[in-house]
Short mmCIF file of C-alpha atoms in Angstrom, two decimals:
data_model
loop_
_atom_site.label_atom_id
_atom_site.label_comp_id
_atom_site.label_asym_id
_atom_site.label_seq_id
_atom_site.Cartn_x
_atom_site.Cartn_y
_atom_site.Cartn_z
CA UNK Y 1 178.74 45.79 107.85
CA UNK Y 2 179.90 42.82 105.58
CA UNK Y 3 178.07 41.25 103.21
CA UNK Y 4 178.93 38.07 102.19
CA UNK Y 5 177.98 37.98 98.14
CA UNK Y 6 178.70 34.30 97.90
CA UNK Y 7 175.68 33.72 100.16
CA UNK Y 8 173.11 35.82 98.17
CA UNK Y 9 170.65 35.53 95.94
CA UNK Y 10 169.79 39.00 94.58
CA UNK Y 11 166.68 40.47 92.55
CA UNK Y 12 167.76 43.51 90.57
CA UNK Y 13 164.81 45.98 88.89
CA UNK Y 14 165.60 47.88 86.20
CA UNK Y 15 162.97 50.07 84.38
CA UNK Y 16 164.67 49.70 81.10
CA UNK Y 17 167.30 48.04 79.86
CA UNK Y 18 171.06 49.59 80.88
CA UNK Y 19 169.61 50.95 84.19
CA UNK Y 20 170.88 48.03 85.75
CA UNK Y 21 174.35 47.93 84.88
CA UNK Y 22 174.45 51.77 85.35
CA UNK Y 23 172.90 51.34 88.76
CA UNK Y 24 174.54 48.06 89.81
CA UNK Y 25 177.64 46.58 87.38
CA UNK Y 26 179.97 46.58 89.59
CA UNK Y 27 178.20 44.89 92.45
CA UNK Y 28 176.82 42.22 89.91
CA UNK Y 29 180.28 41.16 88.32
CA UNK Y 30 181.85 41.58 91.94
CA UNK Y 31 178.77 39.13 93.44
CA UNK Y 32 178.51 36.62 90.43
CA UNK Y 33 182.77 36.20 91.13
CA UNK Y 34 181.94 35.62 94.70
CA UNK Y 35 178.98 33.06 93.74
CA UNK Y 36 175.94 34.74 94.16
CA UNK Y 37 172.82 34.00 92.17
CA UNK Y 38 171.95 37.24 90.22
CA UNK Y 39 168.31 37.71 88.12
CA UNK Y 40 167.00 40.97 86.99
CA UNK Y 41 163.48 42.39 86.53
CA UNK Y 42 163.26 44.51 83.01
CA UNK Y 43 160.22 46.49 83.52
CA UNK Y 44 159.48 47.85 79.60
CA UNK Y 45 161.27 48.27 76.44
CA UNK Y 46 160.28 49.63 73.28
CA UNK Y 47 161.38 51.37 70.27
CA UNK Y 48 162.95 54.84 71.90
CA UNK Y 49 163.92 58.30 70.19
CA UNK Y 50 167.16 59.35 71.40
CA UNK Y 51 169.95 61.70 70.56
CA UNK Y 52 172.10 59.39 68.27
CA UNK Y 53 173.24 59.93 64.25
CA UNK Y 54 169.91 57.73 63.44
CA UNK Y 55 168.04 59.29 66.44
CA UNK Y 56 166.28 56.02 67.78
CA UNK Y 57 167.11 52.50 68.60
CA UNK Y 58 164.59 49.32 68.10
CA UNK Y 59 162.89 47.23 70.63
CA UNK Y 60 164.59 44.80 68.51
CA UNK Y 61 168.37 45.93 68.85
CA UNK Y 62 167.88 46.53 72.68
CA UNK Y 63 166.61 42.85 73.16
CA UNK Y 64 169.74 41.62 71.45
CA UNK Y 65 172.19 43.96 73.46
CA UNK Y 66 169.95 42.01 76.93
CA UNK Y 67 171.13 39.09 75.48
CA UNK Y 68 174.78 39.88 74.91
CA UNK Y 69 174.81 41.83 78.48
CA UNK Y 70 173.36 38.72 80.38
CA UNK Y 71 176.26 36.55 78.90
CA UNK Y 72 178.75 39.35 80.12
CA UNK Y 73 177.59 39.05 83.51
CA UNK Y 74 176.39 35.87 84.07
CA UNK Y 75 173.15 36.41 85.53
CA UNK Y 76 171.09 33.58 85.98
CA UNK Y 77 167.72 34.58 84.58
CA UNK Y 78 166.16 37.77 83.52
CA UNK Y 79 162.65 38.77 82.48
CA UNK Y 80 160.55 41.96 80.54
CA UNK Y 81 157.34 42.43 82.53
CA UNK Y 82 155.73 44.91 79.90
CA UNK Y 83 157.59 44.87 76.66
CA UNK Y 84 156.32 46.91 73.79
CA UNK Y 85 155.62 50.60 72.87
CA UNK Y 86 152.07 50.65 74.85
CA UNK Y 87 154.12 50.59 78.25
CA UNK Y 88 157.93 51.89 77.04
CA UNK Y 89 158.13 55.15 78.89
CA UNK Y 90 154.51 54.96 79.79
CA UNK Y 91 154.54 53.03 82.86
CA UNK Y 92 153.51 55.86 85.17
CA UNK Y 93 149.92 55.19 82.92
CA UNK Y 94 149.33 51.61 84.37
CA UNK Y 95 148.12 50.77 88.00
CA UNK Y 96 150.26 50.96 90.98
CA UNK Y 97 148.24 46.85 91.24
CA UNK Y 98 149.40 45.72 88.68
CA UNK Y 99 152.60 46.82 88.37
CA UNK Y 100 152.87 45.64 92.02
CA UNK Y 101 151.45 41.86 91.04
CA UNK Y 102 154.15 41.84 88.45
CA UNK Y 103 157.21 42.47 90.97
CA UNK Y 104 155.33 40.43 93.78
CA UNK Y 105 154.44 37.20 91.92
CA UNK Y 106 153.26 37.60 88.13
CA UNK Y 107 156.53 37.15 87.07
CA UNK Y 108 159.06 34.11 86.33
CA UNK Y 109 161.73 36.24 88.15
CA UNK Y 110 159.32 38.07 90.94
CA UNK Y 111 159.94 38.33 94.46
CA UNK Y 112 157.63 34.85 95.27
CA UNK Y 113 159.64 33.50 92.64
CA UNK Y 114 163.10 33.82 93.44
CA UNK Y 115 163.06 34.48 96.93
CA UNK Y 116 165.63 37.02 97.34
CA UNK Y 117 167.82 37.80 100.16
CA UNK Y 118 168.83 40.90 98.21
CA UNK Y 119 166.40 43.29 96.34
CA UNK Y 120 167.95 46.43 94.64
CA UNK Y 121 165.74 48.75 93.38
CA UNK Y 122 165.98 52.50 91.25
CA UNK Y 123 165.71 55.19 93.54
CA UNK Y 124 162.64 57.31 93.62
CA UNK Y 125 163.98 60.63 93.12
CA UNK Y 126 164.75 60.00 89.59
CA UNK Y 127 163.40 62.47 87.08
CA UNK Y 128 162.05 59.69 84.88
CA UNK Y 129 158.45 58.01 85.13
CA UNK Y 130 159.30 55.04 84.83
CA UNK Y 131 161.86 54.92 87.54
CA UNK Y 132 159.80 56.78 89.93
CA UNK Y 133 156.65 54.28 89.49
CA UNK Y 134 159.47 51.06 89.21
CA UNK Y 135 160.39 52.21 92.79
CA UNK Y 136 156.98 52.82 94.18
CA UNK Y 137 155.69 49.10 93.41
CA UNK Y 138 158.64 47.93 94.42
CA UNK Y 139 158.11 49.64 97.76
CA UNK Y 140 154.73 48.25 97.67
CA UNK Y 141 155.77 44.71 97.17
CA UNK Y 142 158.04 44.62 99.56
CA UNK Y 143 155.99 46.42 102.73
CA UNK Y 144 156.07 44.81 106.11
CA UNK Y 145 154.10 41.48 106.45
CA UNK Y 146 154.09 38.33 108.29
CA UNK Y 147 157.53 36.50 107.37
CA UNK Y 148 155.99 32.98 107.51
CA UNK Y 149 153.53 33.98 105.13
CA UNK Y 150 154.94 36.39 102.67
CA UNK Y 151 159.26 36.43 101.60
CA UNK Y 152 161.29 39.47 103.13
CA UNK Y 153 164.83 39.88 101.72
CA UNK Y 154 166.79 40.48 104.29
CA UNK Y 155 168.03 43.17 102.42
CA UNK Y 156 166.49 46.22 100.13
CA UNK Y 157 168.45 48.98 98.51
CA UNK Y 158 168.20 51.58 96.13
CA UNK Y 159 170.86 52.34 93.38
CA UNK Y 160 172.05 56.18 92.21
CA UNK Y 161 172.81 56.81 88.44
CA UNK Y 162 174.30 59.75 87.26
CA UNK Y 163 171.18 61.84 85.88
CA UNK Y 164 169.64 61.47 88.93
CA UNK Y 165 171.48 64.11 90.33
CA UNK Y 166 168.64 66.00 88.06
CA UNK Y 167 165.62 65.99 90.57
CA UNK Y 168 163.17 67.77 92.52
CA UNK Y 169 163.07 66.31 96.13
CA UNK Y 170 166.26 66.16 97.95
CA UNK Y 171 167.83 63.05 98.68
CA UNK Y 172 170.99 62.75 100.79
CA UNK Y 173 173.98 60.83 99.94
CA UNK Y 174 173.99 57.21 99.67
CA UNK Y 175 174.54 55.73 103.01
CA UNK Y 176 175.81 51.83 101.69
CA UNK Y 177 179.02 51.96 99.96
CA UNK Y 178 179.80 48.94 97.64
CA UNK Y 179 183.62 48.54 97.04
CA UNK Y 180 184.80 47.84 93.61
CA UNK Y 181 188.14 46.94 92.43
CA UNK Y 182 189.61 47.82 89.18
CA UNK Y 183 187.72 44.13 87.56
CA UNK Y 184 184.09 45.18 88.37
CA UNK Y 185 184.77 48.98 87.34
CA UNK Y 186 186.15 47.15 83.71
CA UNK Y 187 183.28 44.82 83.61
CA UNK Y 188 181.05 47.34 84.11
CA UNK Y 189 181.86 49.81 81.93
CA UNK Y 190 182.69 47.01 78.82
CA UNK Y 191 178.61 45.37 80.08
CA UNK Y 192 177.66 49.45 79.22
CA UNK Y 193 179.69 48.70 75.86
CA UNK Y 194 177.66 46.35 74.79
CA UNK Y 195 174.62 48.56 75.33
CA UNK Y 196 176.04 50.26 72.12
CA UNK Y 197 172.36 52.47 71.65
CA UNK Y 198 172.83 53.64 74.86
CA UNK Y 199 176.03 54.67 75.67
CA UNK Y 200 177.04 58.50 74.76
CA UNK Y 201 180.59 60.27 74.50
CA UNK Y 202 181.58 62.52 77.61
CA UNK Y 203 179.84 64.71 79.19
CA UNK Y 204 176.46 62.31 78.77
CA UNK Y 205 175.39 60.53 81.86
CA UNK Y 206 175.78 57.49 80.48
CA UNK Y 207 179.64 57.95 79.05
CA UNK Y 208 182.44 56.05 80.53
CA UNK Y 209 184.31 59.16 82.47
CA UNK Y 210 180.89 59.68 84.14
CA UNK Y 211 180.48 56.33 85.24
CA UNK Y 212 184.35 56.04 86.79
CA UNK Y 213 184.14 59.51 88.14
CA UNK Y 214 181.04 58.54 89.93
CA UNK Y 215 182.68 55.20 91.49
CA UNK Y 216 185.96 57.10 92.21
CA UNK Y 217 183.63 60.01 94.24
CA UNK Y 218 181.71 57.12 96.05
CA UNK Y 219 184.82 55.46 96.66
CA UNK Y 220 186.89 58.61 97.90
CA UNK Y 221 184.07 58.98 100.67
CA UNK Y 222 184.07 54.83 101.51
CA UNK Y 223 187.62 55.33 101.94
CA UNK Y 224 188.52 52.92 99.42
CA UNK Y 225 189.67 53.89 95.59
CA UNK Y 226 186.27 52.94 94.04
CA UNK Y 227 182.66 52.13 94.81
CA UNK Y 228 178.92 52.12 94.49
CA UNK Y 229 176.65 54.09 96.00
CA UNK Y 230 173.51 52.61 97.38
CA UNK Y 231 170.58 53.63 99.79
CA UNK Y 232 169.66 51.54 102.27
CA UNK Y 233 165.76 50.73 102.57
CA UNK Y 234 166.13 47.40 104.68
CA UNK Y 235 168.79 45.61 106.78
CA UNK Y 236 168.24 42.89 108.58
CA UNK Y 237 171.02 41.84 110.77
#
């Protein structure tokens, strides 16, 4: 199957901010050069304790890094449905409603709003909350309903990162392959750049050798020399 990027206008959720360009970077820079229209759903952000020299980054600093990552890839709107320290890494404490009315319609970039033909979601095996309830309402959101009354993208996947190799329930390997060339592996890995209080040195998830190795292993099984793994949820042909 082909799809034609130039063509598509796609919805991308991402729980937090960096998920999406770990999940997706290539495929954005690769449909943006093609002429899609790309927007992406932020779910929370808040100040976070992590494992860097200071050992946490700002709600403040991660705004600004949006900012400069949205320039990098051109996307055409973006949006934070539940910003501050009440929801960061709490989601899983707010109800499966409302997060659902956020991704459906209470939002500038929701489904109702954008009408996408492409939805790409986090996958819910992930180890982390807020991916796992990010992926349940947008399951919810997007359940079958009468076309004339409701939008259906044509299309709804689910993106791998590295650490979610870390789970419970099995999950077998991605079964849409996304070919990259050497330009959307760059741009993706300088749009993780600019996520400078995210990024880590090698072996982290979220270092540069992970992210290649990953798109060369996905690639080696697409045939091609690199890739993104996805999981198809819907096609409609």
């Amino acid at each position: 199957m082909t799809i034609d990027w130039s063509q598509q206008r796609i919805l991308i959720f991402a729980p937090h901010p960096d998920d999406e360009t770990l999940g997706c970077g290539g495929l954005m820079h690769r449909a943006k050069a093609a002429g899609a229209e790309v927007y992406v759903q932020f779910m929370t952000v808040g100040d976070t304790a992590d494992v860097s020299p200071r050992g946490f980054s700002t709600a403040n600093e991660r705004h600004a890094e949006i900012k400069e990552v949205a320039d990098h890839f051109r996307w055409d709107d973006w949006h934070i449905a539940f910003p501050g320290d009440e929801y960061h890494l709490k989601l899983d404490a707010l109800p499966r409603f409302e997060l659902a009315n956020a991704v459906e319609r209470h939002s500038p970039v929701s489904i109702a709003a954008v009408e996408p033909t492409v939805v790409i979601a986090p996958h819910r095996t992930s180890y982390n909350q807020d991916h796992q309830v990010t992926a349940e309402a947008v399951h919810t959101a997007l359940r079958p309903s009468n076309i004339r009354k409701r939008h259906h993208p044509a299309v709804v996947l689910a993106y791998e990162e590295a650490a979610d190799q870390w789970r419970y329930d099995a999950a077998g390997s991605p079964s849409l392959m996304v070919g990259l060339d050497e330009a959307d592996m760059e741009a993706k890995l300088a749009g993780m750049r600019l996520y400078g209080t995210q990024i880590h040195e090698h072996p982290h998830t979220r270092s540069e050798p992970t992210l290649r190795s990953l798109a060369v292993l996905r690639g080696m099984q697409a045939g091609v020399a690199l890739a993104e793994g996805f999981y198809a949820m819907r096609m409609l042909a």
